Every structure is written in structure tokens, then in C-alpha cells.
C-alpha positions as a Markdown table, in Angstrom:
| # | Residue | x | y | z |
|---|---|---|---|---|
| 1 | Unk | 0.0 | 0.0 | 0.0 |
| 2 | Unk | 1.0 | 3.3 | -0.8 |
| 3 | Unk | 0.4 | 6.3 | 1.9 |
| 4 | Unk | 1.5 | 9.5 | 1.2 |
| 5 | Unk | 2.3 | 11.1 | 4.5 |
| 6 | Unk | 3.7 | 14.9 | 3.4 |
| 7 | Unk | 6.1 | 16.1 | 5.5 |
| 8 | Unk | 3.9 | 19.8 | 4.4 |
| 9 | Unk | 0.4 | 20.2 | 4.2 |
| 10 | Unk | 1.5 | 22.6 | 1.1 |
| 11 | Unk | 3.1 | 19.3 | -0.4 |
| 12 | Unk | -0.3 | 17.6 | -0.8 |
| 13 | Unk | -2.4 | 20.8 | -1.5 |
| 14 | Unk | -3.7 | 21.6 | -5.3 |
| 15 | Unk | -5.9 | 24.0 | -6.4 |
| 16 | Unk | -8.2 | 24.5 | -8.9 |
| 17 | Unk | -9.0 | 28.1 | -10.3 |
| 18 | Unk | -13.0 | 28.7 | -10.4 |
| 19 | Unk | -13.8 | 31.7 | -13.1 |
| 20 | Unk | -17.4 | 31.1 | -12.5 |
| 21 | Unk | -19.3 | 34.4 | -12.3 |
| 22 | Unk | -20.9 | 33.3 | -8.6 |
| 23 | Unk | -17.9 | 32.3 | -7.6 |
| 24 | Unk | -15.5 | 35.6 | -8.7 |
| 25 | Unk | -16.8 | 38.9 | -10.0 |
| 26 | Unk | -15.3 | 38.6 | -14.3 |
| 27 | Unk | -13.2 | 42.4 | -14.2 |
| 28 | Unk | -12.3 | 43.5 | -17.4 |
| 29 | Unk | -9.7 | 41.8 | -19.4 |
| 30 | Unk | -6.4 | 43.9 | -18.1 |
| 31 | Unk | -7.8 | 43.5 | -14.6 |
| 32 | Unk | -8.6 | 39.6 | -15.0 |
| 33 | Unk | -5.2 | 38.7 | -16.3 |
| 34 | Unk | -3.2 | 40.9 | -13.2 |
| 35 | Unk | -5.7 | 39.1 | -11.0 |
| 36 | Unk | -5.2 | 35.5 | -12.5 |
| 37 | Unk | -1.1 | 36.4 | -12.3 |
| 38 | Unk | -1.3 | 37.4 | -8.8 |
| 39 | Unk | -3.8 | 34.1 | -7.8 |
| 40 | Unk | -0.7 | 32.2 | -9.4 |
| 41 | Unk | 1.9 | 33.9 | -8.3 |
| 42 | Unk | 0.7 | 33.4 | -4.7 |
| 43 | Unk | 0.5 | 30.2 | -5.2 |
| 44 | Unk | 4.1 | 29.7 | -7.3 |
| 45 | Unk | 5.6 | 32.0 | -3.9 |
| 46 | Unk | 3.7 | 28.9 | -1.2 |
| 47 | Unk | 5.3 | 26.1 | -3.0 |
| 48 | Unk | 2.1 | 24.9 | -4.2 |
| 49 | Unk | 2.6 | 22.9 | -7.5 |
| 50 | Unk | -0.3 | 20.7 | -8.8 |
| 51 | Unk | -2.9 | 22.8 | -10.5 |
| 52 | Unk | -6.3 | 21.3 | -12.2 |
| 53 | Unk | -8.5 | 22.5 | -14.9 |
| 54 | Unk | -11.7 | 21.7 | -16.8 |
| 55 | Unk | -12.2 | 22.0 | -20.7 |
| 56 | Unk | -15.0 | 24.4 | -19.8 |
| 57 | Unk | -15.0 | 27.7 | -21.3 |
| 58 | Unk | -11.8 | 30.5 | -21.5 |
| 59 | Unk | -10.7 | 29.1 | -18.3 |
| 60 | Unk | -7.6 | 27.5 | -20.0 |
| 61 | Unk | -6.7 | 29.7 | -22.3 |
| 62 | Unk | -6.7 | 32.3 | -19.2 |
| 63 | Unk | -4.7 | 30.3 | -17.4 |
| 64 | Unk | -2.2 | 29.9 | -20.4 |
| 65 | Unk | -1.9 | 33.6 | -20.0 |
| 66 | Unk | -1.2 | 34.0 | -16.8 |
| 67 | Unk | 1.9 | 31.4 | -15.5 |
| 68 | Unk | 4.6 | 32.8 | -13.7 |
| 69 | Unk | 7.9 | 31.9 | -16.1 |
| 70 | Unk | 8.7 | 29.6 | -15.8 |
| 71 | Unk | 6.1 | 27.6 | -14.5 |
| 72 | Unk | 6.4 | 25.2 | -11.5 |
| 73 | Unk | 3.4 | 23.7 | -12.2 |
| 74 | Unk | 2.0 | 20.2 | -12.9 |
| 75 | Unk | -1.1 | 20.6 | -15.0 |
| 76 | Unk | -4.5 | 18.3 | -15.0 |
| 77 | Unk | -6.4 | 18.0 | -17.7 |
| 78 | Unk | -9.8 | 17.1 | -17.8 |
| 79 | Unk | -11.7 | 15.0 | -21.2 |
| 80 | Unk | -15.0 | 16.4 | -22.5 |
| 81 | Unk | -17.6 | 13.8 | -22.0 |
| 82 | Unk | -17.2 | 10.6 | -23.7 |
| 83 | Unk | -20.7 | 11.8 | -26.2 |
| 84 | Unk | -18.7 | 13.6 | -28.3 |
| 85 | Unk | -17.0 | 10.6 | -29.6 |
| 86 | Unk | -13.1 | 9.1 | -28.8 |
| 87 | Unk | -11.7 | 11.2 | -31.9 |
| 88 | Unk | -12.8 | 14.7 | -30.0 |
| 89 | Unk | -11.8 | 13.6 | -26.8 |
| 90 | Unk | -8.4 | 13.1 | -28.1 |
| 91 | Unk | -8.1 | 16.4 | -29.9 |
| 92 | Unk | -9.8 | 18.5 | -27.2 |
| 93 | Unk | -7.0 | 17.2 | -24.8 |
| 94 | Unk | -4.4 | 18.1 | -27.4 |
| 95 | Unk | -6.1 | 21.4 | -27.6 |
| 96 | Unk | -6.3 | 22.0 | -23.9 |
| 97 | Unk | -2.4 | 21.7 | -23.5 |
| 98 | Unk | -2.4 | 24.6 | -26.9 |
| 99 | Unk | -4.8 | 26.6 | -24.6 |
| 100 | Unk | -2.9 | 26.6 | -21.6 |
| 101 | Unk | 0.7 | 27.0 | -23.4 |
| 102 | Unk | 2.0 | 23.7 | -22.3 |
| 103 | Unk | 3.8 | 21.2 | -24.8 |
| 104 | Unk | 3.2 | 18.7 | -22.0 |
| 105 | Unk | 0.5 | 18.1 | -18.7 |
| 106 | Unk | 1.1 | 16.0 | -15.6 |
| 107 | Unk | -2.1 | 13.9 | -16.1 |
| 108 | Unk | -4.8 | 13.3 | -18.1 |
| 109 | Unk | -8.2 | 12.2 | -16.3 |
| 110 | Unk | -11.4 | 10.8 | -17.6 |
| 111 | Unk | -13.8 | 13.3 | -16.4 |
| 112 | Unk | -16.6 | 10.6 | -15.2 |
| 113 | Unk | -16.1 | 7.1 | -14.2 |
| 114 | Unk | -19.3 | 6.6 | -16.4 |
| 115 | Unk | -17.8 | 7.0 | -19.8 |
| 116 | Unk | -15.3 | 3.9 | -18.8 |
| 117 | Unk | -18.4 | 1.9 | -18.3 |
| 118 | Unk | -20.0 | 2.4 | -21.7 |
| 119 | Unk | -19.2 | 0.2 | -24.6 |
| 120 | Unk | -16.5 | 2.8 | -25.4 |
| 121 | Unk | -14.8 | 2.7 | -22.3 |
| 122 | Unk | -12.1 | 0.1 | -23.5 |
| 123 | Unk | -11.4 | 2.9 | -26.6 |
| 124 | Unk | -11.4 | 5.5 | -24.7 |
| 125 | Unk | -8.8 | 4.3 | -22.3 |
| 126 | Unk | -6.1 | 3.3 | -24.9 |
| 127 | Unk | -6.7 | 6.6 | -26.4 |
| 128 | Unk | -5.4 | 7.8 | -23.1 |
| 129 | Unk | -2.8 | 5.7 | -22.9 |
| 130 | Unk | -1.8 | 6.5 | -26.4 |
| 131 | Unk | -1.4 | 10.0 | -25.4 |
| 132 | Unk | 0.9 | 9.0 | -22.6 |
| 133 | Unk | 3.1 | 6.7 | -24.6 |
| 134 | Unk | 3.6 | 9.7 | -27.0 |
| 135 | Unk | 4.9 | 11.7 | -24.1 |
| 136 | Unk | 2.1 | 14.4 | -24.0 |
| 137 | Unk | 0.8 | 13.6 | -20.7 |
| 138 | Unk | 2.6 | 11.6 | -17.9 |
| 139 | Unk | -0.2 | 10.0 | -15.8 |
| 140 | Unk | -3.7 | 9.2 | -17.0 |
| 141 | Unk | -6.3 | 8.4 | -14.9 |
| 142 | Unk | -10.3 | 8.9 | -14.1 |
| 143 | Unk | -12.7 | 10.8 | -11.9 |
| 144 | Unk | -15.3 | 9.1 | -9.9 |
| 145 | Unk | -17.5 | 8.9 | -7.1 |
| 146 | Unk | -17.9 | 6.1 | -4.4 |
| 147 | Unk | -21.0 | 5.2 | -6.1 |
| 148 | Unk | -18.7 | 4.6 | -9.6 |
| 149 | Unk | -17.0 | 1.5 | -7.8 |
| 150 | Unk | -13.8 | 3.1 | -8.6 |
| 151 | Unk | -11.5 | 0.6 | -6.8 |
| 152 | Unk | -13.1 | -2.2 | -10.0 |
| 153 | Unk | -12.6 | 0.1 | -12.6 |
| 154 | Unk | -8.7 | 1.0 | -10.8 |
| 155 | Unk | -7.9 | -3.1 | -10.7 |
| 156 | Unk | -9.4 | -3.2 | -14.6 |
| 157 | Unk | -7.9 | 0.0 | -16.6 |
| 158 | Unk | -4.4 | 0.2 | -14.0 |
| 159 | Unk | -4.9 | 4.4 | -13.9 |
| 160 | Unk | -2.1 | 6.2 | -12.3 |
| 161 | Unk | -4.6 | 8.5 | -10.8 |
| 162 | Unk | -8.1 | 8.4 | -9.5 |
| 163 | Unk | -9.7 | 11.9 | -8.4 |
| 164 | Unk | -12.8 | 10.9 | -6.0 |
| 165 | Unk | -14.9 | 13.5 | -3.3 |
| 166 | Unk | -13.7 | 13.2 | -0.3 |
| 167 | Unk | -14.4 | 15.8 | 2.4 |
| 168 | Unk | -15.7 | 16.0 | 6.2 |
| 169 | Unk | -19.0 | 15.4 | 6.1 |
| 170 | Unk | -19.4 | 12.8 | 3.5 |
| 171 | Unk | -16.7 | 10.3 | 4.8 |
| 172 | Unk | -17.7 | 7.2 | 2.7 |
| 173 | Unk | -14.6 | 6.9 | 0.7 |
| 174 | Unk | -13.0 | 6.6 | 4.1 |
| 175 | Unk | -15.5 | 4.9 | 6.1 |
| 176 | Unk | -15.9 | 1.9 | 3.1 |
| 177 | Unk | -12.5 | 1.2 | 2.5 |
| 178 | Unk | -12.3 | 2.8 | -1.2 |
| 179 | Unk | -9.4 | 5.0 | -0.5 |
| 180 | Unk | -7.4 | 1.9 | 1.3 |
| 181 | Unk | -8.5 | -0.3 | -1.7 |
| 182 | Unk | -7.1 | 2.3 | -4.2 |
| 183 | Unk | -3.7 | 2.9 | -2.0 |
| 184 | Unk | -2.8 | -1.1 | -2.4 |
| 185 | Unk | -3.4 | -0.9 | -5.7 |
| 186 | Unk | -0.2 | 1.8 | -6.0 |
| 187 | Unk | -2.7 | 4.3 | -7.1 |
| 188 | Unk | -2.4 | 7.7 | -6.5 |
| 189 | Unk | -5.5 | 9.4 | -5.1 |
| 190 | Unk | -6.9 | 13.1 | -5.5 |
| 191 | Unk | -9.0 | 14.2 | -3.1 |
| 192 | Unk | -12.1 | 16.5 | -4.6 |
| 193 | Unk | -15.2 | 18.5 | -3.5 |
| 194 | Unk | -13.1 | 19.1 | 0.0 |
| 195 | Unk | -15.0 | 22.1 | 1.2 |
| 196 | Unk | -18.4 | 20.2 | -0.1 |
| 197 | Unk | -20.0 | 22.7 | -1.9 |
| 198 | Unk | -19.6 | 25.2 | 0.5 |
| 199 | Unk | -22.3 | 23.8 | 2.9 |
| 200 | Unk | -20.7 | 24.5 | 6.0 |
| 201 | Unk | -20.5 | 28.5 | 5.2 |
| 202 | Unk | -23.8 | 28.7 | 4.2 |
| 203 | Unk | -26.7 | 29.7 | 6.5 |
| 204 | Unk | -29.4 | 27.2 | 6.6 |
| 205 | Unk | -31.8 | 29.9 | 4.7 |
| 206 | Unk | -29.3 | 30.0 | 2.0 |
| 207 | Unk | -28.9 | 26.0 | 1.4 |
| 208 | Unk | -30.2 | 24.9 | -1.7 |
| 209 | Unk | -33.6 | 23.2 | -1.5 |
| 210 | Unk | -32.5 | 19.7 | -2.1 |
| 211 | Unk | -30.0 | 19.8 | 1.2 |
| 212 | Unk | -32.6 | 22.2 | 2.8 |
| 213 | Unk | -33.6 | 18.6 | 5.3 |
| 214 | Unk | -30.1 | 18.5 | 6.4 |
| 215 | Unk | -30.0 | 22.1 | 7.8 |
| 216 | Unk | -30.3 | 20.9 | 11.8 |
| 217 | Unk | -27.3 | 18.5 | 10.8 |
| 218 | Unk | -25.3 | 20.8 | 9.9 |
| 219 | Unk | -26.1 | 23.6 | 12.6 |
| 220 | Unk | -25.2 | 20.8 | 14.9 |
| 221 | Unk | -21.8 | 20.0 | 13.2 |
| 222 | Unk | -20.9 | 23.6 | 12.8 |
| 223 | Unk | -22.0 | 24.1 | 16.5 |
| 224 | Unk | -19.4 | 21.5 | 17.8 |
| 225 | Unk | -16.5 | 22.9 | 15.9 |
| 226 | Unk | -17.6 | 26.1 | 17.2 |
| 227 | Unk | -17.2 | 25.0 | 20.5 |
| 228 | Unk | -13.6 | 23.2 | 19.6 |
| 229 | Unk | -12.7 | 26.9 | 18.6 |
| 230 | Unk | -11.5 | 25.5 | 15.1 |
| 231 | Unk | -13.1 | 27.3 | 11.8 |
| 232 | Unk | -15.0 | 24.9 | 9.3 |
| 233 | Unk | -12.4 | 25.6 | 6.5 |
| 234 | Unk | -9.4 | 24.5 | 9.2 |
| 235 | Unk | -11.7 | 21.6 | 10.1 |
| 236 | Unk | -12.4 | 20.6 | 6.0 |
| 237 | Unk | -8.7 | 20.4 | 5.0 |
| 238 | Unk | -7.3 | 19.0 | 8.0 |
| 239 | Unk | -9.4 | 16.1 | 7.8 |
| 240 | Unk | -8.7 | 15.3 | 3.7 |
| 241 | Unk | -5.2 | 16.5 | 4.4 |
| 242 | Unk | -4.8 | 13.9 | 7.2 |
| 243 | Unk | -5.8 | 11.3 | 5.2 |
| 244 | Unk | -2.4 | 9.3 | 4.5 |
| 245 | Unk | -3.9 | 7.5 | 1.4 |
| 246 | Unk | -4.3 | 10.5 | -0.6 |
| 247 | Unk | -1.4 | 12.3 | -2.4 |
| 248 | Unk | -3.4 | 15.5 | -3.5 |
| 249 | Unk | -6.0 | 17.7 | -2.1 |
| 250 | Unk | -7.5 | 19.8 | -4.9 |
| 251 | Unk | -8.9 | 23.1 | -3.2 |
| 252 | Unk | -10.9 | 25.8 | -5.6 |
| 253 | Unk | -9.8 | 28.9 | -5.7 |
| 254 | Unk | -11.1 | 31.9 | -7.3 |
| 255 | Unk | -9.0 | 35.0 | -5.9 |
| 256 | Unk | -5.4 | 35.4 | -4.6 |
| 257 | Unk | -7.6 | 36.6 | -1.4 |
| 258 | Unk | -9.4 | 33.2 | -1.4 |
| 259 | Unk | -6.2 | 31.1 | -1.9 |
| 260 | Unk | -3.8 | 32.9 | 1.2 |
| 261 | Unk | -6.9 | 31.8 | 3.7 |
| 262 | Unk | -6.6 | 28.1 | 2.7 |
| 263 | Unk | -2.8 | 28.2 | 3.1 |
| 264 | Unk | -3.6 | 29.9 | 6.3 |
| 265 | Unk | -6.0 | 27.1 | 7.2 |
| 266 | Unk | -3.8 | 24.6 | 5.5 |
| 267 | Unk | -1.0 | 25.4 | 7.9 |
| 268 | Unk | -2.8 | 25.5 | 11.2 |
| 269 | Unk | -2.3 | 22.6 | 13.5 |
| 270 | Unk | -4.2 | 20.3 | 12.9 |
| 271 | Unk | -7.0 | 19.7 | 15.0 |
| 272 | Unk | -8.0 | 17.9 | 18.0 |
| 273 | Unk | -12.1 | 16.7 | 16.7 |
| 274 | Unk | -13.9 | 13.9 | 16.4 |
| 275 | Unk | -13.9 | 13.3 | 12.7 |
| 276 | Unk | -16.4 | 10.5 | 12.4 |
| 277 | Unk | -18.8 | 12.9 | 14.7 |
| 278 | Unk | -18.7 | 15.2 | 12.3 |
| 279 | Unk | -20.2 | 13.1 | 9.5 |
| 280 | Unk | -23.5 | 14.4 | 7.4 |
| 281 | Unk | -24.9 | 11.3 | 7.6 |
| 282 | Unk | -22.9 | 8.4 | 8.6 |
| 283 | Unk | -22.8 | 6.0 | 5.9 |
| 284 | Unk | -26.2 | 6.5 | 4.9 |
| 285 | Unk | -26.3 | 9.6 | 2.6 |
| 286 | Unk | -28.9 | 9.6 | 0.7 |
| 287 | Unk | -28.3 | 9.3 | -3.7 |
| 288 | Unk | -29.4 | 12.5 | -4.1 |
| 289 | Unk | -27.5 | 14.3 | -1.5 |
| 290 | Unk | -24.0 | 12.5 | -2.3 |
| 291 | Unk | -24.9 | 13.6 | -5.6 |
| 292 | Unk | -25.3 | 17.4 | -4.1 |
| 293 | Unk | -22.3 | 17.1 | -1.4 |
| 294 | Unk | -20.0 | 15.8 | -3.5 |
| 295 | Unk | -20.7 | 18.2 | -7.1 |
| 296 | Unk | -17.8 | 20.7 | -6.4 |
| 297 | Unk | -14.4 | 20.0 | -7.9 |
């Protein structure tokens, strides 16, 4: 089995840059790009080093823009869903490395577990691996959820990397084994949707109405780190930090603003709490509310 204990919190933390309007206010082009440098910078200055992306939108060309040279960066890349046929998802990967000005990325992941499972799943893997051989990406792997059965689809397609949710208070990938099953298998894991959606910084007027039943659950868990005197962001990256089976924690980010508070909460000592305590609901989350807790990247 492999466990990645990091002598750093920094050495397992990753972000991913969020350009989404609700998430970060779009300023005018100049603006964006000294913004997007600084976010980068900042991070380039902490010795942070992994960065993930999406195919979605300008986000990668803006990116491309904005490295500090030379980059210290290893880049993921996500495919576009497996719909638009084997062909497209090879050239959109190709495309995303002309986007973000790389003539190589770190890995290449299968954005859903789903499009393994499909009668092109066997295609679309040596595609991936094709890639690899040719030296345009160094790992390849898949992202999934605990519901994908991702340890099967890790002892059938041998990925270098699986990307799963992992985060406080949905603890399954823990709690069932899947991130101990994917250690032995000398994969290494990235751990997503850490900070869950945001649900523990929301008031329960503000939760969406599909989590709206879970508001007295999560008063009581923010109530109980209240007391331990630890913040909720602290609380969410110590706990996927802690976890010695995965290698990478991605974090979003959408300001250089956003980015020094989770080094700041990165670096705190790790807490004293009661992690299976602070659970959602043990074991027992319901479909649609994984689905909910677990949709950030």
C-alpha cells in the first residue's frame, strides 16, 4: 500500500482556479489577467505545485496567460464527456495543452467514471494511454465517485490517478475502504469536493432546497467545531489532508484573497475533533444528497 504522508500540508495541497461568475466577479480583461497572475503567483511564492482544470469555457486559455515563467506547475487536464466521440476527446486534450501553453501536462483524467463503463470505455482508455506513450501527458487516470466502484474500474484500466470527493462530512470513501483499496493498488488518489459545496458556510436559509432537510445536521456540526474553537475551513482540510492514502488535495480557488486563507487554514495545526462525529450522515447519505455534497471540484 502506498500512503502519502507529506512532511507539508502545502506538499499535498492543489488548487483548482474557479472563473465562474458566482464564484468571482469577471473584471475587465487587463484586470482579469493581473488578477489570475497574482492568484498564481501566490501560489508559485507557497510552493504549491499541482494545478487542475476543466475544458470548460476560457478558463484554460486564461490560465495559459497567466503562468509565472517559468512555471512550477503540474497541470490536469480534464476530457470532455465521452458523447462527443473518442476522436474529439483526443483532440480537445491536445487542444487543452495549446490553450494553456504547455507542450506537455502532468495527467490526463477521464472526467466521469461513467464514460469507462460504456461500450467505449475500452477505446477511450487506450486513447489515453496513447497520449501517454507519446509523451504528451505523464499520468492518465479517471474521476469518480464512491457510487462509480472506482476501486473495480482501478484493478481493470491500472490508472495512475483516480480523483474521487472526499471531504468532512461525506466520509464514505474513508469509512468503506475505497481509498485503502485504491492505496494497495499503487494508485495515487486526489481528493475533490473538500470544502463540499460550501455547505458548511452557508446559512441554513441559503442551502439549496435539495439539502434544505439537512440544515439541523449541519447547525449541529458547525456548532461543535464552534465550540472546539476551530473554523470549518481549518476543520475541512485537515481532515482530507490527514488522510495518508491521498497524495493531492484539490482546493478551488477563485482569488489570490481566497487562496492565502486556505494556506492559512492549511497550515494551522491540525486539529484535535472527532472526525467520524462530524459526519453528514454516517454511511447512509442519501443518492441525491452525495450527488449534491459531493458536485464541487
Amino acid at each position: 500500500m502506498i500512503l502519502n504522508r507529506a512532511p507539508s500540508p502545502i506538499d499535498k495541497l492543489a488548487i483548482a482556479v474557479v472563473h465562474q461568475p458566482e464564484r468571482a466577479q469577471i473584471p475587465p480583461s487587463g484586470a482579469r489577467e493581473d488578477a489570475l497572475r497574482f492568484l498564481l503567483q501566490t501560489a508559485a511564492d507557497a510552493k504549491i505545485t499541482k494545478v487542475a482544470t476543466r475544458p470548460d469555457g476560457d478558463g484554460e486559455r486564461w490560465l495559459g496567460q497567466a503562468w509565472p515563467f517559468p512555471s512550477p506547475f503540474q497541470v490536469t487536464v480534464r476530457t470532455v464527456p465521452i458523447a462527443e466521440g473518442v476522436d474529439r476527446i483526443e483532440a480537445r486534450a491536445r487542444r487543452s495543452l495549446e490553450r494553456l501553453g504547455l507542450p506537455r501536462g502532468d495527467a490526463l483524467l477521464i472526467s466521469s467514471a461513467a464514460d469507462l463503463a460504456g461500450a467505449e470505455g475500452r477505446a477511450l482508455w487506450d486513447r489515453l494511454a496513447s497520449l501517454k506513450d507519446r509523451g504528451l501527458f505523464k499520468r492518465i487516470g479517471f474521476c469518480a465517485t464512491v457510487e462509480d466502484g472506482p476501486a473495480l474500474l482501478a484493478r481493470r484500466f491500472q490508472p495512475d490517478i483516480v480523483q474521487i470527493p472526499v471531504n468532512m462530512l461525506d466520509q464514505r470513501a474513508q469509512r468503506t475502504g475505497v481509498l485503502n483499496e485504491l492505496a494497495s493498488l499503487g494508485v495515487d488518489i486526489h481528493a475533490s469536493s473538500v470544502f463540499a459545496d460550501g455547505l458548511l458556510f452557508v446559512s441554513g436559509e441559503a442551502l439549496p432546497p435539495e439539502m434544505a432537510r439537512h440544515s439541523h445536521a449541519l447547525s449541529r456540526i458547525r456548532r461543535r467545531l464552534a465550540e472546539a474553537r476551530v473554523d470549518p475551513m481549518q476543520a475541512t482540510l485537515a481532515y482530507a489532508l490527514g488522510l495518508p492514502e491521498v497524495s493531492a488535495v484539490v482546493a478551488s480557488v477563485a482569488s489570490a484573497a481566497e487562496l492565502r486563507a486556505t494556506i492559512a487554514a492549511a497550515h494551522a495545526p491540525a486539529p484535535g475533533l472527532d472526525w467520524e462525529a462530524l459526519q453528514l450522515e454516517p454511511a447512509t447519505i442519501a443518492p441525491g444528497s452525495a450527488t449534491r455534497i459531493s458536485s464541487a471540484a
